[in-house]
C-alpha atoms as one frame of an Amber mdcrd trajectory, in Angstrom:
protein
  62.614-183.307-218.490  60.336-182.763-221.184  57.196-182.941-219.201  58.159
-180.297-216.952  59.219-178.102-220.010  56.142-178.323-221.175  54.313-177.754
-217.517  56.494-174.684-217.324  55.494-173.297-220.372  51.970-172.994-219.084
  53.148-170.161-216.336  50.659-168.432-214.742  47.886-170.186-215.941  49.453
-173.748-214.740  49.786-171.885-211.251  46.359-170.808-211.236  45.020-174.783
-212.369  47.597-175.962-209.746  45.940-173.928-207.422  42.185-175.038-208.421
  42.864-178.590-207.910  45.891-179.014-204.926  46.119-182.559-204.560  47.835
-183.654-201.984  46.436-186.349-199.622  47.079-184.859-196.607  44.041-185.141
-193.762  41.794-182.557-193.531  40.165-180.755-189.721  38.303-184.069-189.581
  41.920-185.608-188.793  41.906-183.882-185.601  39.645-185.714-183.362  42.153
-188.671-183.275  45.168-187.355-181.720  48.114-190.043-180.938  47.209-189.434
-177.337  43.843-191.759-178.076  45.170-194.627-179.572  43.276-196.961-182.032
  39.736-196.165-182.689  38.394-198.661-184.427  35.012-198.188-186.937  34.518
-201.251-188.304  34.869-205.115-188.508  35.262-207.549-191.617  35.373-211.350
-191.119  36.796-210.313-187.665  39.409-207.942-188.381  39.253-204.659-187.611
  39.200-201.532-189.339  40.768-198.501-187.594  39.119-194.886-187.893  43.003
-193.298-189.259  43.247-196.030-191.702  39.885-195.435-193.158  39.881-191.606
-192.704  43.619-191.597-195.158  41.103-193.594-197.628  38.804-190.751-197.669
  41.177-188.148-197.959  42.990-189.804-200.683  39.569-190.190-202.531  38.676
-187.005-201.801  41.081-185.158-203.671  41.132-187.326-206.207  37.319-186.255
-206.745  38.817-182.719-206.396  41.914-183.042-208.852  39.934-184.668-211.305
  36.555-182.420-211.456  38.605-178.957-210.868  37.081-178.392-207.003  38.736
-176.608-204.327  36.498-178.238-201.641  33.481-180.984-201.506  30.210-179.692
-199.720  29.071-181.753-197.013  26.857-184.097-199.563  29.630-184.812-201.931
  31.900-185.471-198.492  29.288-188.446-197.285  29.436-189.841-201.316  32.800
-189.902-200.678  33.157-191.811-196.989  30.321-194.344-198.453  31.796-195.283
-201.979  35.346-195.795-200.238  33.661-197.990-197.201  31.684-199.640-200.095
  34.694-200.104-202.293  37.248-200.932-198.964  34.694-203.716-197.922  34.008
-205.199-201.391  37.892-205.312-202.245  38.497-206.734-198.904  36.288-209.794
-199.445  37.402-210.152-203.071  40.881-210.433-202.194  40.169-212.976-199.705
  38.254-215.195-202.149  41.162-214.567-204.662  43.786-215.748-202.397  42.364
-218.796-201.474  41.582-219.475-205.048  44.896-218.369-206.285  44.120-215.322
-208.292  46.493-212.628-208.825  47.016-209.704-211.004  50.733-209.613-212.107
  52.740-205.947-213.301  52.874-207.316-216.694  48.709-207.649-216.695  48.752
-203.667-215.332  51.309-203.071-218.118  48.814-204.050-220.347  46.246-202.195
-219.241  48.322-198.959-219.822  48.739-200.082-223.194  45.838-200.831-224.675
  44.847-197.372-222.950  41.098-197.751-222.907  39.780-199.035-219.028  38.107
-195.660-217.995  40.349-194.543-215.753  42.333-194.198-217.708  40.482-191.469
-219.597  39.957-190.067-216.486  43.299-189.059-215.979  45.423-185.889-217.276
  47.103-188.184-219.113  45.733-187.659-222.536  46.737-186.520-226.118  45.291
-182.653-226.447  44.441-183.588-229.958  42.134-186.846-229.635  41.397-186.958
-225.784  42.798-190.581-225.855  44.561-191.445-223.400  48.645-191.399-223.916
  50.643-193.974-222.532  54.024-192.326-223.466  52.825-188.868-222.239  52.210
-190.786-218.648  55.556-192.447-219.476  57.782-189.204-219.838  55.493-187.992
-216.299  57.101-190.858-214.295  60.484-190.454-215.599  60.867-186.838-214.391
  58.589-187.632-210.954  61.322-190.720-210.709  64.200-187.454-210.857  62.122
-185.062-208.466  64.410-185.436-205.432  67.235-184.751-208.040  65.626-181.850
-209.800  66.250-178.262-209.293  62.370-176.962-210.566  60.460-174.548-208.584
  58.786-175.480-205.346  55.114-174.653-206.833  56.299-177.658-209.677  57.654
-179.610-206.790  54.128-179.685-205.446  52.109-180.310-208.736  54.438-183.172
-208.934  53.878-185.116-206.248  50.329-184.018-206.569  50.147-185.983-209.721
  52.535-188.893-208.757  50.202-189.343-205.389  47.416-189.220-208.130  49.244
-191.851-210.010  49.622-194.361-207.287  45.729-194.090-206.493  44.920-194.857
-210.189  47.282-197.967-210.499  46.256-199.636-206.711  42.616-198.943-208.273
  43.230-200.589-211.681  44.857-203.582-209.768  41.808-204.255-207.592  39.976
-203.555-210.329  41.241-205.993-212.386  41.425-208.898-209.537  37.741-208.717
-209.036  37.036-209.093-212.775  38.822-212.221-212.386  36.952-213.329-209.815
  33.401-212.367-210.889  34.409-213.797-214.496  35.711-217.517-212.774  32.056
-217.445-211.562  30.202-216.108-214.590  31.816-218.983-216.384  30.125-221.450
-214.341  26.222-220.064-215.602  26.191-221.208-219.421  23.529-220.800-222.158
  22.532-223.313-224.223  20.305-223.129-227.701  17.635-224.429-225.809  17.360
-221.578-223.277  18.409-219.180-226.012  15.024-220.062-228.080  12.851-220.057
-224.830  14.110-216.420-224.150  13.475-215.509-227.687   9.762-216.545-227.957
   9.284-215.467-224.396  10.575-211.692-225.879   9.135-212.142-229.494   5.762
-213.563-229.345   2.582-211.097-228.425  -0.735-212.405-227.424  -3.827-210.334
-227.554  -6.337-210.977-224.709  -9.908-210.515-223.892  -9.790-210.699-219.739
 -12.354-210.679-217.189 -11.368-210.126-213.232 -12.700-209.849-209.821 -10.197
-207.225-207.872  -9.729-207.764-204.560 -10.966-204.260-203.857 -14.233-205.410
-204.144 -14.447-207.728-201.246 -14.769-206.088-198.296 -12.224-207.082-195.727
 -14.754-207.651-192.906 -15.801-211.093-194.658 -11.971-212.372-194.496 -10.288
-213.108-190.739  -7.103-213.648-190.075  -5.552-215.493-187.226  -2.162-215.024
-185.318  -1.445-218.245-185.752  -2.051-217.993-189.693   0.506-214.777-189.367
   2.835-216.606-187.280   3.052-219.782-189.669   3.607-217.759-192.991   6.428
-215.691-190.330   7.812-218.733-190.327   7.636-220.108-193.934   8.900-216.406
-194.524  11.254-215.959-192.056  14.064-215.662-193.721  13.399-212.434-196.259
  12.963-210.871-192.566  16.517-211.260-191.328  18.479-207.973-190.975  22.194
-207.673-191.564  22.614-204.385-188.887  20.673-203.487-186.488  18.235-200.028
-187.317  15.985-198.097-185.199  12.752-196.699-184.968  12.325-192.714-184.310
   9.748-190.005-184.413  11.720-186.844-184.648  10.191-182.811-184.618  12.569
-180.734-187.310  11.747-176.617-187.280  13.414-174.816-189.730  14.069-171.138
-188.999  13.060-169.201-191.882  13.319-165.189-191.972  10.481-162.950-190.491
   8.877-160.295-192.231  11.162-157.836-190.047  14.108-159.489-191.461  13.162
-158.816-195.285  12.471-155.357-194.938  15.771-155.033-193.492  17.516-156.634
-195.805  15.420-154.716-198.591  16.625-151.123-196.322  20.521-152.378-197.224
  20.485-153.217-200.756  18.018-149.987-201.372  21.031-148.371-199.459  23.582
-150.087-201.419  21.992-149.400-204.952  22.140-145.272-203.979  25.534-145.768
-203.176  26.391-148.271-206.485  24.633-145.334-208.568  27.578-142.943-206.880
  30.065-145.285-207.029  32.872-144.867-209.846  35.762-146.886-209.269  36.967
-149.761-207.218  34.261-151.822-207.802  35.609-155.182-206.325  36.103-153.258
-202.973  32.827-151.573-202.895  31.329-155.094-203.858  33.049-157.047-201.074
  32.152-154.559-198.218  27.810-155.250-199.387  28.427-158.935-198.100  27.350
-159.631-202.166  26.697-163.340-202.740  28.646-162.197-206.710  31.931-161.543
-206.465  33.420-158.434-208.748  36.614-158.565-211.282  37.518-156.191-213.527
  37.135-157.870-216.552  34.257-158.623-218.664  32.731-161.803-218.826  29.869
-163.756-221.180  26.625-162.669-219.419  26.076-166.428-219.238  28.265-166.637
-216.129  26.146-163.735-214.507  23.216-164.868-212.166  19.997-165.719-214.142
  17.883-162.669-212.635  20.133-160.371-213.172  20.742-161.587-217.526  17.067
-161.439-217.842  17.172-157.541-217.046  20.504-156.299-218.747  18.676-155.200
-221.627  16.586-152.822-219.336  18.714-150.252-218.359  21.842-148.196-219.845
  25.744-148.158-219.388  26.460-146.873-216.032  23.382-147.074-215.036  21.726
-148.635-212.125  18.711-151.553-211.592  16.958-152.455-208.939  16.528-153.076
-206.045  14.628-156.016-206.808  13.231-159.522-205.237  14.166-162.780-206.901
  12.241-165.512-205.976  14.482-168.169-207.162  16.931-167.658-204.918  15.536
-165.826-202.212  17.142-162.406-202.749  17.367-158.603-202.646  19.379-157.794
-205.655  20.769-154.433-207.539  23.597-154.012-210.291  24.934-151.644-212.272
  25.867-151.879-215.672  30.026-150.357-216.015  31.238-151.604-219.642  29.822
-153.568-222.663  32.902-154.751-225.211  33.501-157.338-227.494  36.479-159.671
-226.078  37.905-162.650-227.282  37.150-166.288-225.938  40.139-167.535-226.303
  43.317-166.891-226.744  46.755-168.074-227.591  50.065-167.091-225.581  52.856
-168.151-225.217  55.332-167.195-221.798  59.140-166.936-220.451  59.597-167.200
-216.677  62.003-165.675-214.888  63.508-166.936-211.694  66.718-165.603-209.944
  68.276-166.010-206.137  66.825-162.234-205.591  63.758-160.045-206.501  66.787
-157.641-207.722  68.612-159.946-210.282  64.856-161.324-211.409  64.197-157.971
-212.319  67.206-157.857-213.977  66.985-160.259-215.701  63.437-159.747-217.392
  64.203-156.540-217.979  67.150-158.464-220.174  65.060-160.421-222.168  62.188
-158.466-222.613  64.792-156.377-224.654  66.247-158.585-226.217  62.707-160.243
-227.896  61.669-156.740-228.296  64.986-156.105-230.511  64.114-159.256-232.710
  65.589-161.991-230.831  63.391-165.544-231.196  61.651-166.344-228.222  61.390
-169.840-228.487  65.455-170.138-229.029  66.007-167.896-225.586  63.017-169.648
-223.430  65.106-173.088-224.248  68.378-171.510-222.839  65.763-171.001-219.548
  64.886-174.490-220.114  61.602-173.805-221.286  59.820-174.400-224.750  58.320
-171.302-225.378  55.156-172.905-227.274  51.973-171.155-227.676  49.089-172.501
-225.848  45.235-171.765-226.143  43.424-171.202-223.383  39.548-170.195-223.546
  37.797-167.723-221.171  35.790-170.405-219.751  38.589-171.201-217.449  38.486
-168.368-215.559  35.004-166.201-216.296  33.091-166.831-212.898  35.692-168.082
-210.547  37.245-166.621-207.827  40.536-165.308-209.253  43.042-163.347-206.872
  44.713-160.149-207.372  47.483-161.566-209.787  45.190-164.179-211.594  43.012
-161.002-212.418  46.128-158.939-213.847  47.763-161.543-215.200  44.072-162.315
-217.321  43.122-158.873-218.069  46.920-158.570-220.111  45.751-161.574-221.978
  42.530-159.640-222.953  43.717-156.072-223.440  47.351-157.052-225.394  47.737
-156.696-229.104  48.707-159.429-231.013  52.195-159.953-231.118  53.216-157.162
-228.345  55.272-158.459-226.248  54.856-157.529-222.369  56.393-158.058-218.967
  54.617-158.854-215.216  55.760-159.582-211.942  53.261-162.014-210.336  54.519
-162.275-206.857  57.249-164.559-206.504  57.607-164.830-210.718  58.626-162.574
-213.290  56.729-163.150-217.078  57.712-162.263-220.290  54.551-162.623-221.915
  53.247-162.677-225.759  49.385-163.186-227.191  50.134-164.576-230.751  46.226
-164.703-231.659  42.860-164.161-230.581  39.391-165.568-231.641  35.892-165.395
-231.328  35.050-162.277-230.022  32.074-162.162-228.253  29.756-159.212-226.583
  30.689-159.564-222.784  30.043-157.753-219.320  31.502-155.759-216.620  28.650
-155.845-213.857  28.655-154.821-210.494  26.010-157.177-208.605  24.837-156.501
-205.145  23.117-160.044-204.289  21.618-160.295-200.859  20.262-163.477-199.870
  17.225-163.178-197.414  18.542-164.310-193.667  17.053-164.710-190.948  17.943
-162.421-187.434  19.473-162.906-184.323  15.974-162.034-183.265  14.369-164.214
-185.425  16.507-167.555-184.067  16.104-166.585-180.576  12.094-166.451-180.747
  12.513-169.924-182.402  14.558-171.615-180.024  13.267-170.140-176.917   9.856
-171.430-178.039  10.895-175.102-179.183  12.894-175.031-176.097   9.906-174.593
-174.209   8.339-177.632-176.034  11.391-180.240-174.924  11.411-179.411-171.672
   8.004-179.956-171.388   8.392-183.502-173.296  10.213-185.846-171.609   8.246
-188.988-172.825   7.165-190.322-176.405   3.858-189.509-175.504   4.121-185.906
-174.060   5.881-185.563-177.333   2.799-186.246-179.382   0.607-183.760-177.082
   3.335-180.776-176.883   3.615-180.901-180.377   0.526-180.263-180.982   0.006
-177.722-178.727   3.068-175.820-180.457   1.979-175.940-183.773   4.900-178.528
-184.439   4.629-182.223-186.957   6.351-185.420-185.057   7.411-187.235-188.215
   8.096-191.371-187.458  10.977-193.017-189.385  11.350-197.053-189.514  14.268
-198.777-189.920  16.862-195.905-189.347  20.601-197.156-189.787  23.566-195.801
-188.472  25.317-195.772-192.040  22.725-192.809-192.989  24.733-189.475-193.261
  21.100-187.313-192.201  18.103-187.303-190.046  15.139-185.984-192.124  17.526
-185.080-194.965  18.848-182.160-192.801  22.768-181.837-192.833  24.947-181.323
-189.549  22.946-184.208-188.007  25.403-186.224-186.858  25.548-185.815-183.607
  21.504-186.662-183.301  22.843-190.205-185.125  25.267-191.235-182.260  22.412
-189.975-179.873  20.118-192.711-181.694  22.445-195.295-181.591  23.403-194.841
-177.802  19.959-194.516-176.915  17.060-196.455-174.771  13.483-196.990-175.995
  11.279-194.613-175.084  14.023-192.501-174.392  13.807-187.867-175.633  16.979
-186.491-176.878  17.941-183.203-176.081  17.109-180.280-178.321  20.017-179.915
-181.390  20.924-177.284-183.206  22.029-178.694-186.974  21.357-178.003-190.601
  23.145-174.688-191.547  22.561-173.410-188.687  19.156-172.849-189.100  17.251
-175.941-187.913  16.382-176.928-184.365  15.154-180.706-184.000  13.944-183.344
-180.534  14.399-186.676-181.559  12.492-190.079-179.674  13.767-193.728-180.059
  10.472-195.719-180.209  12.335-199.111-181.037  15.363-201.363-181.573  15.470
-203.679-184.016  18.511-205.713-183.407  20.797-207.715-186.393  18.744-210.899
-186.598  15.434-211.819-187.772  13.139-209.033-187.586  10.087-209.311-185.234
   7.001-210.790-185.970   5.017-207.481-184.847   7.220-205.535-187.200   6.268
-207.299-190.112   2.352-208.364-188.635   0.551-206.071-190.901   2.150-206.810
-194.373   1.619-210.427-193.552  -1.742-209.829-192.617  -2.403-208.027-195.647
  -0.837-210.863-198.111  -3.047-213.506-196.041  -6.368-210.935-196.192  -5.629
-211.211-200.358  -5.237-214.855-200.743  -8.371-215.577-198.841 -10.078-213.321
-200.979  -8.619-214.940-204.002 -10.040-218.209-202.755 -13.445-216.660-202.345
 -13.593-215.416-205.874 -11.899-218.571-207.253 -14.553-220.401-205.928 -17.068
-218.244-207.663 -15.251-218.414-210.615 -14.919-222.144-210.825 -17.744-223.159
-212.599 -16.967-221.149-215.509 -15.896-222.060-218.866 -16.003-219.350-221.051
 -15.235-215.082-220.466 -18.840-214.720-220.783 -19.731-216.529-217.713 -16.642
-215.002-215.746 -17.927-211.482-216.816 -21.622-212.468-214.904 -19.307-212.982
-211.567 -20.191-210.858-208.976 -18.065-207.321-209.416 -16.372-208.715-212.643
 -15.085-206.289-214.734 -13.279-207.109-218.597 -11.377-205.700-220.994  -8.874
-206.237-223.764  -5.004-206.386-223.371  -2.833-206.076-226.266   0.523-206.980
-227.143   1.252-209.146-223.434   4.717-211.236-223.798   5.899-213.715-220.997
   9.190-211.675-220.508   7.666-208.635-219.167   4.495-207.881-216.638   1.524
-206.998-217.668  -0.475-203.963-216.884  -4.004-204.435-216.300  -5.725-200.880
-216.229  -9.081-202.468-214.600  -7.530-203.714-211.619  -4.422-201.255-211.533
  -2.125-204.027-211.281   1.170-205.495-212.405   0.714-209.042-213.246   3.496
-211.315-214.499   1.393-214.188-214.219  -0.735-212.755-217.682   2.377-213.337
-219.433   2.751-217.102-218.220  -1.061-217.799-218.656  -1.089-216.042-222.238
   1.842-218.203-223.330   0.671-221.461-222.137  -2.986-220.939-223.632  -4.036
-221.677-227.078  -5.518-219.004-229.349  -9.227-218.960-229.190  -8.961-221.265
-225.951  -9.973-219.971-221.766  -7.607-220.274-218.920  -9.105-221.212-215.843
  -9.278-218.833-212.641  -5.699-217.644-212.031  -4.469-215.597-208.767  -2.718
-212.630-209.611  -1.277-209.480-207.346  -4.742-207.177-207.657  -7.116-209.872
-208.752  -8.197-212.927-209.858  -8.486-213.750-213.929  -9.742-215.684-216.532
  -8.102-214.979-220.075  -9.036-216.088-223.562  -6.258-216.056-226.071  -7.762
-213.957-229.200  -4.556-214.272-231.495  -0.580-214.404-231.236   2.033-212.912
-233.193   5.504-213.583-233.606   6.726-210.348-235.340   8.860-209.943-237.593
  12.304-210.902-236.078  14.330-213.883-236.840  15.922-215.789-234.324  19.322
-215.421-234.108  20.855-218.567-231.631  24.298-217.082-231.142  23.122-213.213
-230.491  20.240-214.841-228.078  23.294-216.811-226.443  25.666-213.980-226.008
  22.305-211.634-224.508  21.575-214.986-221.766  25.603-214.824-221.005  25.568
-211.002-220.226  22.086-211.225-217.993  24.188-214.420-216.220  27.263-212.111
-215.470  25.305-209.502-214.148  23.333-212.151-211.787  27.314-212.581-210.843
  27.797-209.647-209.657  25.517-210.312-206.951  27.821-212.860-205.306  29.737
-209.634-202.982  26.239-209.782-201.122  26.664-213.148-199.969  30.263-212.803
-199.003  28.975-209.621-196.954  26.782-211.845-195.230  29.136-214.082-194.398
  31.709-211.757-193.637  29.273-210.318-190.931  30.156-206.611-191.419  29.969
-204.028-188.905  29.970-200.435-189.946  30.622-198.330-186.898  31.019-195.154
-189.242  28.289-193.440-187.142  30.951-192.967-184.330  33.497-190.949-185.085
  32.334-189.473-188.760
């Protein structure tokens, strides 16, 4: 049990960390809307099987606090929550196909593979775990390996319930790291089996050399496309149609998306609303000025955005606008109120105590734990006499099977959170004992015999009470909005009384192409998920009703102009982009004709609307950028290679114009070519081309992410 010595030995602190970062995989509210009463819902479909709402929903919920446990959160805000459901659909999908592929191949990962993961120590995971030696960070195999030994005796063990917890916390924390590194490790197999099969060769090792190496410099002359004027180029359907066709398949889509002009109104506070927030806080600051004790109470009952604890803290953690005007007033004295833009606020504080306090500190703790309140007393009182009368400490926290060992712990861990009544005693005994004074607290359900054996860097810190009133908008306010906008839907039950209302309102009807269902937001405003299923379920031409989303403070109409169903997209879709790539190769066979009787830059320069420059330092591995027709040209590269130095290319068609180049010099720089490193560069560009083979399993797999539905 010499983990949970050690975990004991933390006390208090441990109990605060434990209750940071909880971890333990049960479902959240969002578990509610399928009761057993529903039966399967399913959300998804892979190669035909299908993929239930619960079992996906545990998936999130075990990766959600294992985003919590490992990054110290108590909760993820809606954004990180739709990371979340994404990477584990992403991941669920991609190991899904993988493991397929692996089966019918053979592949496996074996215990003794995942034993040596764990002891080589170094696949990042790893070092994402709490696994690691204090000293180096590395991780520590045999610190995990003591971990499972106890977690292996919990249902034997006779440790606290709070330990209990933290135990299976970390053991269900465990179990999520090792499936990981076991799919992990089966789809390196897999990608690696194909990776093998692209090789590089000398050959294609020199070619990729000189194509990085050698630099040409070029004098240039072009005719942009810009200058033709598009009324002297036609284009047919039929011309559209056939490159449709020759094109046809960069147009199919995968799932099906939709087409949507949506009006969004965000509430925002009136000028009524400021002043009245301005009347509070000047209320609140005449009342702060008065104010002498019981801070945190007086603090709570403003509705302050800044919490108050008694104990001072590194201005750092203080809000921004209210560090940038400590140094204006005196102790006990109070600023404002005053307006910060940044975040929208009405803000006052008052200055109560300036000290210098240590950032960090070393303790070390005894718990006490009996059947009763009375004999835990009793008992404390026991020891704390007996250290007090010279006995060791470490000798008599082993006979409680505890350590006794001194721990660090800096003021960053707590300066800034949210700490309860106990965390905040328990914190300011830390601060305000002497070295070496021994003292005793009862925290609730625990009893501490505590001792600070040092204290360094002591730093100038704060106690500040902050009144911090974010601007809001009314009752008032919302009501004038949403009677108004719900004025405008009634009136605009078709796309195009949509257009005209809005208008008429004052209101912007913003399109969006190509909407999918696996989007968490409409217009990047949260809470929209019900307007998603109303897009999906949806007719063309059809209004929505109005919506209330956002935080609560936008209103929004939404209009389905069209489906585009999984397929090949439709020619109409995609008319104007092939029209526009048709428009620019008939007006690079205009100029090309123009161009063809000429031999030399000179005579390309006395084309119609030529224009010329130099270009320096072009290579065929990397586009080049030609300021005169604000283009990107890769072709450049491939002429400038392929043309002697002195010598003229002939016309060439590139994305913004048509060139002729003459090769002024080349240079192969300084570096030597290296066959083996040039080799081992080709072999890591091949491996990352392998990674692309989970898209065509996806295809093939034809995926169905009904997500939308039911999160």
């Amino acid at each position: 049990m010499a983990t949970l010595q050690t975990i004991r030995s933390k006390g208090p602190l441990l109990v605060i960390v434990i209750g940071i970062a909880l971890f333990a995989f049960i479902a959240g509210d969002a578990w509610k809307i399928f009761q057993p009463h529903q039966g399967r819902q399913d959300i998804g479909e892979i190669n035909g099987e299908k993929v239930s709402a619960q079992d996906y929903q545990k998936l999130v919920d075990e990766y959600t606090e294992v985003i919590k446990l490992t990054n110290g959160l108590t909760s993820l805000n809606e954004t990180q929550l739709a990371s979340v459901k994404d990477q584990v659909w992403q991941s669920y999908v991609n190991n899904k196909l993988i493991a397929e592929q692996a089966e019918a191949l053979g592949l496996t990962v074996t215990d003794a593979e995942i034993e040596a993961i764990i002891d080589e120590g170094t696949h990042p995971m790893l070092m994402n775990t709490p696994f690691r030696n204090p000293q180096t960070g590395a991780f520590d195999k045999d610190m995990l390996k003591k971990f499972l030994v106890d977690y292996s005796n919990l249902s034997t063990s006779q440790m606290p319930a709070q330990y209990v917890e933290y135990y299976q916390t970390m053991g269900n924390f465990w179990n999520f790291v090792e499936k990981t590194l076991r799919q992990s490790a089966l789809a390196e197999k897999y990608q690696n089996l194909i990776s093998k099969s692209l090789i590089s060769n000398p050959v294609s090792a020199e070619d990729a050399f000189k194509a990085r190496t050698e630099q040409s410099d070029l004098l240039m002359a072009a005719v942009p496309y810009s200058s033709v004027n598009d009324s002297l180029v036609k284009v047919s359907d039929d011309e559209i149609k056939k490159l449709y066709n020759e094109r046809k398949e960069q147009f199919k889509q995968l799932a099906e998306t939709r087409n949507i002009r949506f009006v969004d109104v965000q509430v925002l506070p009136s000028d009524a609303d400021r002043k009245a927030v301005l009347d509070e806080v000047t209320e609140y600051s005449e009342q702060l000025n008065n104010t002498t004790a019981d801070y945190g109470t007086f603090v709570r009952s403003t509705g302050s955005a800044v919490s108050y604890a008694d104990i001072p803290v590194n201005k750092s953690v203080l809000p921004s606008d209210v560090v940038a005007r400590l140094d204006s007033i005196g102790m006990n004295e109070v600023f404002g109120p005053y307006y910060s833009q940044t975040d929208d606020s009405y803000n006052a504080f008052k200055i109560i105590a300036k000290v210098n306090a240590p950032d960090s500190i070393q303790f070390r703790q005894i718990q006490v734990y009996a059947d009763t309140d009375e004999k835990a007393k009793t008992l404390t009182d026991s020891i704390y006499d007996a250290i007090k009368g010279g006995a060791n400490f470490e000798e008599i926290a082993k006979v409680y099977g505890q350590t006794g060992e001194a721990n660090w712990i800096s003021a960053s861990s707590w300066e800034g959170g949210q700490l309860n009544s106990e965390n905040e005693t328990f914190i300011k005994t830390l601060i305000s004992q002497p070295v070496n004074e021994v003292a005793k607290l009862n925290l609730g359900q625990a009893n501490i015999i505590l001792q600070v054996t040092n204290k360094k860097s002591m730093q100038e810190k704060y106690k500040v009470a902050v009144i911090k009133r974010n601007v809001e908008f009314s009752n008032d306010t919302y009501n004038d909005a949403y009677n108004k906008f719900s004025q405008f839907v009634a009136q605009s039950n078709t796309i195009e009384e949509l257009e005209k209302n809005a208008e008429e309102y004052g209101y912007t009807v913003i399109p969006r192409s190509d909407f999918s269902s696996s989007e968490h937001y409409v217009g990047g405003v949260p809470s929209t998920k019900e307007v998603i299923r109303w897009i999906f379920d949806a007719k063309e031409g059809e209004v929505s009703p109005l919506y209330e989303c956002g935080n609560n403070d936008h209103i929004m109409v939404v209009a389905l102009d069209r489906i585009n169903p999984v397929g090949y997209r439709n020619i109409n879709s995609v008319a104007d982009m092939l029209r526009s790539e048709i428009r620019r190769d008939k007006k690079a066979e205009l100029i090309m004709a123009d161009m063809k009787a000429c031999t030399s830059i000179d005579q390309a320069k006395a084309v119609k609307n030529a224009v010329s420059d130099t270009v320096k330092h072009v290579t065929f591995s990397a586009p080049a950028y030609i300021s005169m027709t604000r283009g990107s040209e890769p072709v450049i590269g491939a002429v400038a290679s392929k043309t002697a130095v002195n010598a003229t290319s002939a016309p060439v068609k590139g994305n913004a114009g048509v060139y002729m180049v003459q090769v002024l010099s080349k240079e192969n720089g300084s570096e030597k070519l290296d066959v083996k490193s040039e080799e081992t560069t080709l072999t890591n560009m091949y491996s990352r081309f392998a990674t692309q083979f989970i898209n065509d399993l996806y295809q093939k797999a034809e995926v169905v992410d009904n997500r939308y539905l039911y999160f």
